[in-house]
mmCIF file of C-alpha atoms in Angstrom:
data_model
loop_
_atom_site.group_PDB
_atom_site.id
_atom_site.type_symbol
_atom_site.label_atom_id
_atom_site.label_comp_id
_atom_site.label_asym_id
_atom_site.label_seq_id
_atom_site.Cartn_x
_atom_site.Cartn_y
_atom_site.Cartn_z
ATOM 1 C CA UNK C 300 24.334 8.663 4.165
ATOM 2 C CA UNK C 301 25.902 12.535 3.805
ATOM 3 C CA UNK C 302 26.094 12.486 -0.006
ATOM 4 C CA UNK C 303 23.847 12.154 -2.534
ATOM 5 C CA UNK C 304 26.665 10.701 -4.490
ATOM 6 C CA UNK C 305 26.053 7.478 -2.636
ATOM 7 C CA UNK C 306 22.265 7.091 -3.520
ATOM 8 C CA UNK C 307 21.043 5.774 -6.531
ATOM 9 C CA UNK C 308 20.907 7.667 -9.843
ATOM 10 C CA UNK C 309 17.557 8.293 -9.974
ATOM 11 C CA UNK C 310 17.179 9.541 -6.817
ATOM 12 C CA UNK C 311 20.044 11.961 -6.836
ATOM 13 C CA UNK C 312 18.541 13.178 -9.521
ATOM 14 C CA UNK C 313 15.293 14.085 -7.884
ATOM 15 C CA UNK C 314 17.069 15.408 -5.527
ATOM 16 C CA UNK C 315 19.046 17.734 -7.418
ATOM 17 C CA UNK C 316 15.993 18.904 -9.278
ATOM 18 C CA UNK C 317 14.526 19.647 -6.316
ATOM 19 C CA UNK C 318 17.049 21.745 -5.478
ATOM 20 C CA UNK C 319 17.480 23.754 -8.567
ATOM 21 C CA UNK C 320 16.416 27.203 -7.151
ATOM 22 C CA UNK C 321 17.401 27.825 -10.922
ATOM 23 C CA UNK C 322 13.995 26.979 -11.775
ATOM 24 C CA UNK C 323 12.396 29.590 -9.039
ATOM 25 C CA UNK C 324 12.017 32.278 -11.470
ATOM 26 C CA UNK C 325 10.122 30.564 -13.446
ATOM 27 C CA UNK C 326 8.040 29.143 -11.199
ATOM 28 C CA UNK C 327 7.364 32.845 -9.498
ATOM 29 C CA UNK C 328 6.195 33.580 -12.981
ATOM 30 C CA UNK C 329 3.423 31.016 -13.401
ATOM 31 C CA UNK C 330 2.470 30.587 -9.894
ATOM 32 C CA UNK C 331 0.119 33.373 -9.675
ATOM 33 C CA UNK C 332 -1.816 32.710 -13.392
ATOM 34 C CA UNK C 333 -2.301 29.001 -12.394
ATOM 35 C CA UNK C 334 -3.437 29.600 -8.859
ATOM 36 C CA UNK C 335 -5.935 32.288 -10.643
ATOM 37 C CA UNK C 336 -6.956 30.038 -13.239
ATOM 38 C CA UNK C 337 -7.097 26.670 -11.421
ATOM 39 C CA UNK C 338 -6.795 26.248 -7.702
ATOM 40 C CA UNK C 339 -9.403 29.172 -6.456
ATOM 41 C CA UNK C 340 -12.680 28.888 -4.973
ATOM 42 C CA UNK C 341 -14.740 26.096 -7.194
ATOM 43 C CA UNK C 342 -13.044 25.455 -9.608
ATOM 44 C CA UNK C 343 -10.052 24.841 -7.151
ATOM 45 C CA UNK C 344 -11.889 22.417 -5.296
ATOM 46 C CA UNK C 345 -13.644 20.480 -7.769
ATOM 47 C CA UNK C 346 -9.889 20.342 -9.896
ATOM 48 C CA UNK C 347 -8.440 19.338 -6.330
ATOM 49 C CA UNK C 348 -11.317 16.547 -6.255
ATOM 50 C CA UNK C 349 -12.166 17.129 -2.622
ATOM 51 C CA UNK C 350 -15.736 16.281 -3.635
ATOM 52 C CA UNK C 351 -14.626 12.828 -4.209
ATOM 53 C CA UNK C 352 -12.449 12.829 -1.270
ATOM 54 C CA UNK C 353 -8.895 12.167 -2.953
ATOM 55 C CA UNK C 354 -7.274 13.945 -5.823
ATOM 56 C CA UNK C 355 -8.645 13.732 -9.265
ATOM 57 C CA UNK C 356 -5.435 13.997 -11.107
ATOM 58 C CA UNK C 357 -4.206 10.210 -11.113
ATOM 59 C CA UNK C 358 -8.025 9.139 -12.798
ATOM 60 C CA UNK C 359 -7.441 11.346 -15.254
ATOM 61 C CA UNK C 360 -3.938 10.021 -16.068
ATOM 62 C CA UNK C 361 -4.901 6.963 -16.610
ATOM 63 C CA UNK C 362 -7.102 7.897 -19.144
ATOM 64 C CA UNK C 363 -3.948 9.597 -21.019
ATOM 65 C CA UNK C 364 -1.610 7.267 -20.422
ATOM 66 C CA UNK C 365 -3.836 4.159 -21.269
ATOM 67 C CA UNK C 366 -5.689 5.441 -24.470
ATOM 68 C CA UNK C 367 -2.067 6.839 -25.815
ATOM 69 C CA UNK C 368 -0.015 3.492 -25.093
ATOM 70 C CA UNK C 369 -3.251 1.067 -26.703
ATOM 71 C CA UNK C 370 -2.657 3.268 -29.632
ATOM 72 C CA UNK C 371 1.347 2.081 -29.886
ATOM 73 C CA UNK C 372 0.266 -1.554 -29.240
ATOM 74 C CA UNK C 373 -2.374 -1.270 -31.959
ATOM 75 C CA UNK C 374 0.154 0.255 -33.980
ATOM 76 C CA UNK C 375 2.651 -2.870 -33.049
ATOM 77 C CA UNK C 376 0.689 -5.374 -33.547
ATOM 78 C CA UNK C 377 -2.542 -4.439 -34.575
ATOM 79 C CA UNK C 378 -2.066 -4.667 -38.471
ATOM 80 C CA UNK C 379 -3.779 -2.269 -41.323
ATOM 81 C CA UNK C 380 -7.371 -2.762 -39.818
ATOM 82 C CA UNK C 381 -6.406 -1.062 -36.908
ATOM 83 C CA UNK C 382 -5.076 2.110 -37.959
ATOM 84 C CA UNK C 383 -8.422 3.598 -37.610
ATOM 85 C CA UNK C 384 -8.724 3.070 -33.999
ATOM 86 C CA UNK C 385 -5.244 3.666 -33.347
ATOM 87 C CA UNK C 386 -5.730 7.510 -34.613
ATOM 88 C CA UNK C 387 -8.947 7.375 -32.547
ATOM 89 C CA UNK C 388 -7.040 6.562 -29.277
ATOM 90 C CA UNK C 389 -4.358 8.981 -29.855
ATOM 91 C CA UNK C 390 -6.884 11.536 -30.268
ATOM 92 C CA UNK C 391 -8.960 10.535 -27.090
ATOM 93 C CA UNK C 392 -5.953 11.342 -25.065
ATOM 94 C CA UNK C 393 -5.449 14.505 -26.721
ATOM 95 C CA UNK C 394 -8.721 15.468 -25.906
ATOM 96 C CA UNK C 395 -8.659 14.123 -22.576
ATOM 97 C CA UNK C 396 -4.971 15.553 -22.253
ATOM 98 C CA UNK C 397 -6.260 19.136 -20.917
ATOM 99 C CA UNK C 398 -8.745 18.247 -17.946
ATOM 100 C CA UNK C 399 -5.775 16.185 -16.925
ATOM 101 C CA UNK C 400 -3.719 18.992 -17.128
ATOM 102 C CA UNK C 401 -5.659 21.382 -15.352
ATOM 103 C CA UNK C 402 -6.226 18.976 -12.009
ATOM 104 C CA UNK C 403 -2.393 18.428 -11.884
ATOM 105 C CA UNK C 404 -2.376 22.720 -11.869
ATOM 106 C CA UNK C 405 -4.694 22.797 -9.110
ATOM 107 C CA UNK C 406 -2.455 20.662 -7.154
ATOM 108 C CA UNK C 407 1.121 22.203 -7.718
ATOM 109 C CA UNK C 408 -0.605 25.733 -6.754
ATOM 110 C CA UNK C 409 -0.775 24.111 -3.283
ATOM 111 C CA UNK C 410 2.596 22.632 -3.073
ATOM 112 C CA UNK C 411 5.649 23.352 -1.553
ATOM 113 C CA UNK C 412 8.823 25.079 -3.644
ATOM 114 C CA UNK C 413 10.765 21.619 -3.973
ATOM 115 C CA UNK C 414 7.784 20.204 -5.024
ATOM 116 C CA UNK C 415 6.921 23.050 -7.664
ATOM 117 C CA UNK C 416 10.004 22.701 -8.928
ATOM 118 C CA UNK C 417 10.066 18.996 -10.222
ATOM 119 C CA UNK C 418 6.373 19.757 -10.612
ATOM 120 C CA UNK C 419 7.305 22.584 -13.492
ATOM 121 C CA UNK C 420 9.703 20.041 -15.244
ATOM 122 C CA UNK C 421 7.025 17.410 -15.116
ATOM 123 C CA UNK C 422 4.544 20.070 -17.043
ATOM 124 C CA UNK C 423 7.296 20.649 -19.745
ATOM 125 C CA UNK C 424 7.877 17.048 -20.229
ATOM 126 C CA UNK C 425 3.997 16.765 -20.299
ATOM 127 C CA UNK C 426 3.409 19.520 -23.046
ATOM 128 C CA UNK C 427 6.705 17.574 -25.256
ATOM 129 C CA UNK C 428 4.627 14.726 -24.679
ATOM 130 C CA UNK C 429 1.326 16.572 -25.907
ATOM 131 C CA UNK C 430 3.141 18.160 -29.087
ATOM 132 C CA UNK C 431 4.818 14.580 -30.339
ATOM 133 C CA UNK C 432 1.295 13.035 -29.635
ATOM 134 C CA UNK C 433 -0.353 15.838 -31.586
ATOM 135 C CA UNK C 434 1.981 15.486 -34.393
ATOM 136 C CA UNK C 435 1.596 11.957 -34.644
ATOM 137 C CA UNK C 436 -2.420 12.514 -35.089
ATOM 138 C CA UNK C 437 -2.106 15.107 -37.418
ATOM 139 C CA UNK C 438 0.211 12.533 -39.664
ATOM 140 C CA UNK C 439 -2.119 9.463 -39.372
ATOM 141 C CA UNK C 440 -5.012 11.971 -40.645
ATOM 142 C CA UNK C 441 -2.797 12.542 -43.583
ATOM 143 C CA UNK C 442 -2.467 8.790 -44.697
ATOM 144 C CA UNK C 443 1.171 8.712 -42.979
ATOM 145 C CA UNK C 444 0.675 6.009 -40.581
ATOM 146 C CA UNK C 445 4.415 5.151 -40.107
ATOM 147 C CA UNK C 446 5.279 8.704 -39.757
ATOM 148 C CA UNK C 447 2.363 9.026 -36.834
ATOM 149 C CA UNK C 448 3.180 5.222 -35.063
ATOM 150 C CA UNK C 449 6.985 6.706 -34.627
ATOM 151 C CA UNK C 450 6.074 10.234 -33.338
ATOM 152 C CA UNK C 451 3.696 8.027 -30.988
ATOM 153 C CA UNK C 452 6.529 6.427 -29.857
ATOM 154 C CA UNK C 453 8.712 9.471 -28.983
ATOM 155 C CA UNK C 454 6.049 10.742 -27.620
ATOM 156 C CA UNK C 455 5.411 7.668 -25.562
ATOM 157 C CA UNK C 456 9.197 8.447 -24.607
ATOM 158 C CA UNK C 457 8.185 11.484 -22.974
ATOM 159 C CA UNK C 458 5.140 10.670 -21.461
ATOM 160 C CA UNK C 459 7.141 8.324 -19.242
ATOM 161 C CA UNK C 460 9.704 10.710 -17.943
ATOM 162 C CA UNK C 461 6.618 12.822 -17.145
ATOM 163 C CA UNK C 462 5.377 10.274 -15.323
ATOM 164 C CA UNK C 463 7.992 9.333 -13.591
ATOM 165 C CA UNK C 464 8.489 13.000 -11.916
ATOM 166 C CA UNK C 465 4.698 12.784 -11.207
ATOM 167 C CA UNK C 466 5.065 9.496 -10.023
ATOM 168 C CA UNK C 467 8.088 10.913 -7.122
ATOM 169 C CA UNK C 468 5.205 13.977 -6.608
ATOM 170 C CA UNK C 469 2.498 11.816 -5.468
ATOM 171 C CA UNK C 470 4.066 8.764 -3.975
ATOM 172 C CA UNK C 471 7.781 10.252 -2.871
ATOM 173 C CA UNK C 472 6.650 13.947 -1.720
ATOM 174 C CA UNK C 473 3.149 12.969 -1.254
ATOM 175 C CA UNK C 474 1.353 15.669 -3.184
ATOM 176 C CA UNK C 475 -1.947 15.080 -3.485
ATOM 177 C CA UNK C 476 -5.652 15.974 -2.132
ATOM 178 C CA UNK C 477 -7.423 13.911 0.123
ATOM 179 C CA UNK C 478 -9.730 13.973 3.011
ATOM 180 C CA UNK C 479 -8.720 14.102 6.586
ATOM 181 C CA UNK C 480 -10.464 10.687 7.397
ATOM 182 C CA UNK C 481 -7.705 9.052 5.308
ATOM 183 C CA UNK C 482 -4.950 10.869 7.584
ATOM 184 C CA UNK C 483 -6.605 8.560 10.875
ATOM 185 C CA UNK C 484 -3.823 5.751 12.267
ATOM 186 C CA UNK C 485 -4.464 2.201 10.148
ATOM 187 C CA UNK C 486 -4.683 -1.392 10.959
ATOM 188 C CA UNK C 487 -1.002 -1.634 10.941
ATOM 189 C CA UNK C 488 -0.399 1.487 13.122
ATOM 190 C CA UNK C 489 0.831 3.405 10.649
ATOM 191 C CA UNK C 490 -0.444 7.191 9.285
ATOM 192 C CA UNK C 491 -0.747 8.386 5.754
ATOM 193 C CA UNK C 492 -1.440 12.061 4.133
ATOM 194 C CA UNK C 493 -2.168 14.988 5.384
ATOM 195 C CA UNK C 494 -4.933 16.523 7.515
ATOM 196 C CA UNK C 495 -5.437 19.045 5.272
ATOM 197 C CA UNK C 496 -7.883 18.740 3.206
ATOM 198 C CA UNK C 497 -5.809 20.246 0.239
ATOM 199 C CA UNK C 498 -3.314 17.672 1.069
ATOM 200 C CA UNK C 499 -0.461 20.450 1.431
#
């Protein structure tokens, strides 16, 4: 197939976006302050998770994604006595929001420019995400529940195109940290990851 006219939407789109040597600029410009802050010595490996042999970053998602979306089905069908824990679970993932964050850092320092570049757009999509989210706590603390279950809900909007570029990082470009034992030949005869321990 020459053209990626002929693929599928969605996938010409990734691939255009990882083409978009628009985006290198900005991607020169935070390289160097996220490798500094996040991917260096210690700190680099423990965000990487090489101490627990794959990366951390997917664990930590899940926490996000599944304290953020019980909040919306609280707020769907939950009913008046649950608007309590509904704030509660938004807030959770806010908290939990920047660890998250940080281990998904310490894996696009590592990663090659195509990667970087959807990687960059998955971060901005992430920090809409974060502000809706944010917004929607700050309105259920003021007594304006609606107001807060709607923001949740654009904000759920967002966390889903986020995680659907992060989704073609890990599984389609295979960015990721794990140890060399999973890189070894399986049952089937076939080979997965990298040898490097950095996954890159």
């Amino acid at each position: 197939m020459s053209s990626v006219e002929k693929l599928p939407p969605q996938v010409s789109a990734m691939l255009r976006l990882e083409e978009a040597e628009s985006l290198d600029r900005a991607v020169a410009a935070v390289a160097p302050v996220v490798g500094a802050a996040f991917a260096t010595g210690r700190r680099g490996r423990l965000l990487r998770g090489e101490w627990l042999g794959h990366a951390l970053h997917p664990l930590l998602t899940d926490v996000v994604i599944g304290t953020w979306t019980s909040a919306s089905v609280l707020d769907a069908v939950g009913g008046d006595d649950t608007r309590g824990a509904a704030r509660t679970l938004v807030g959770v993932g806010l908290v939990s929001v920047g660890p998250t964050a940080w281990t998904g850092w310490a894996e696009w320092s590592g990663s090659g420019p195509r990667e970087q570049r959807v990687g960059l757009v998955h971060a901005v999509t992430n920090g809409a995400a974060i502000g809706l989210y944010g917004a929607s706590y700050l309105s259920r603390r003021r007594g304006r529940h609606t107001q807060g279950a709607l923001l949740a809900v654009a904000g759920a909007a967002a966390m889903g195109a986020a995680a659907y570029l992060g989704g073609h990082l890990s599984t389609a470009r295979d960015v990721g940290t794990r140890h060399p034992a999973f890189s070894a030949t399986d049952g089937a005869g076939a080979t997965g990851g990298s040898p490097d321990p950095t996954g890159h």
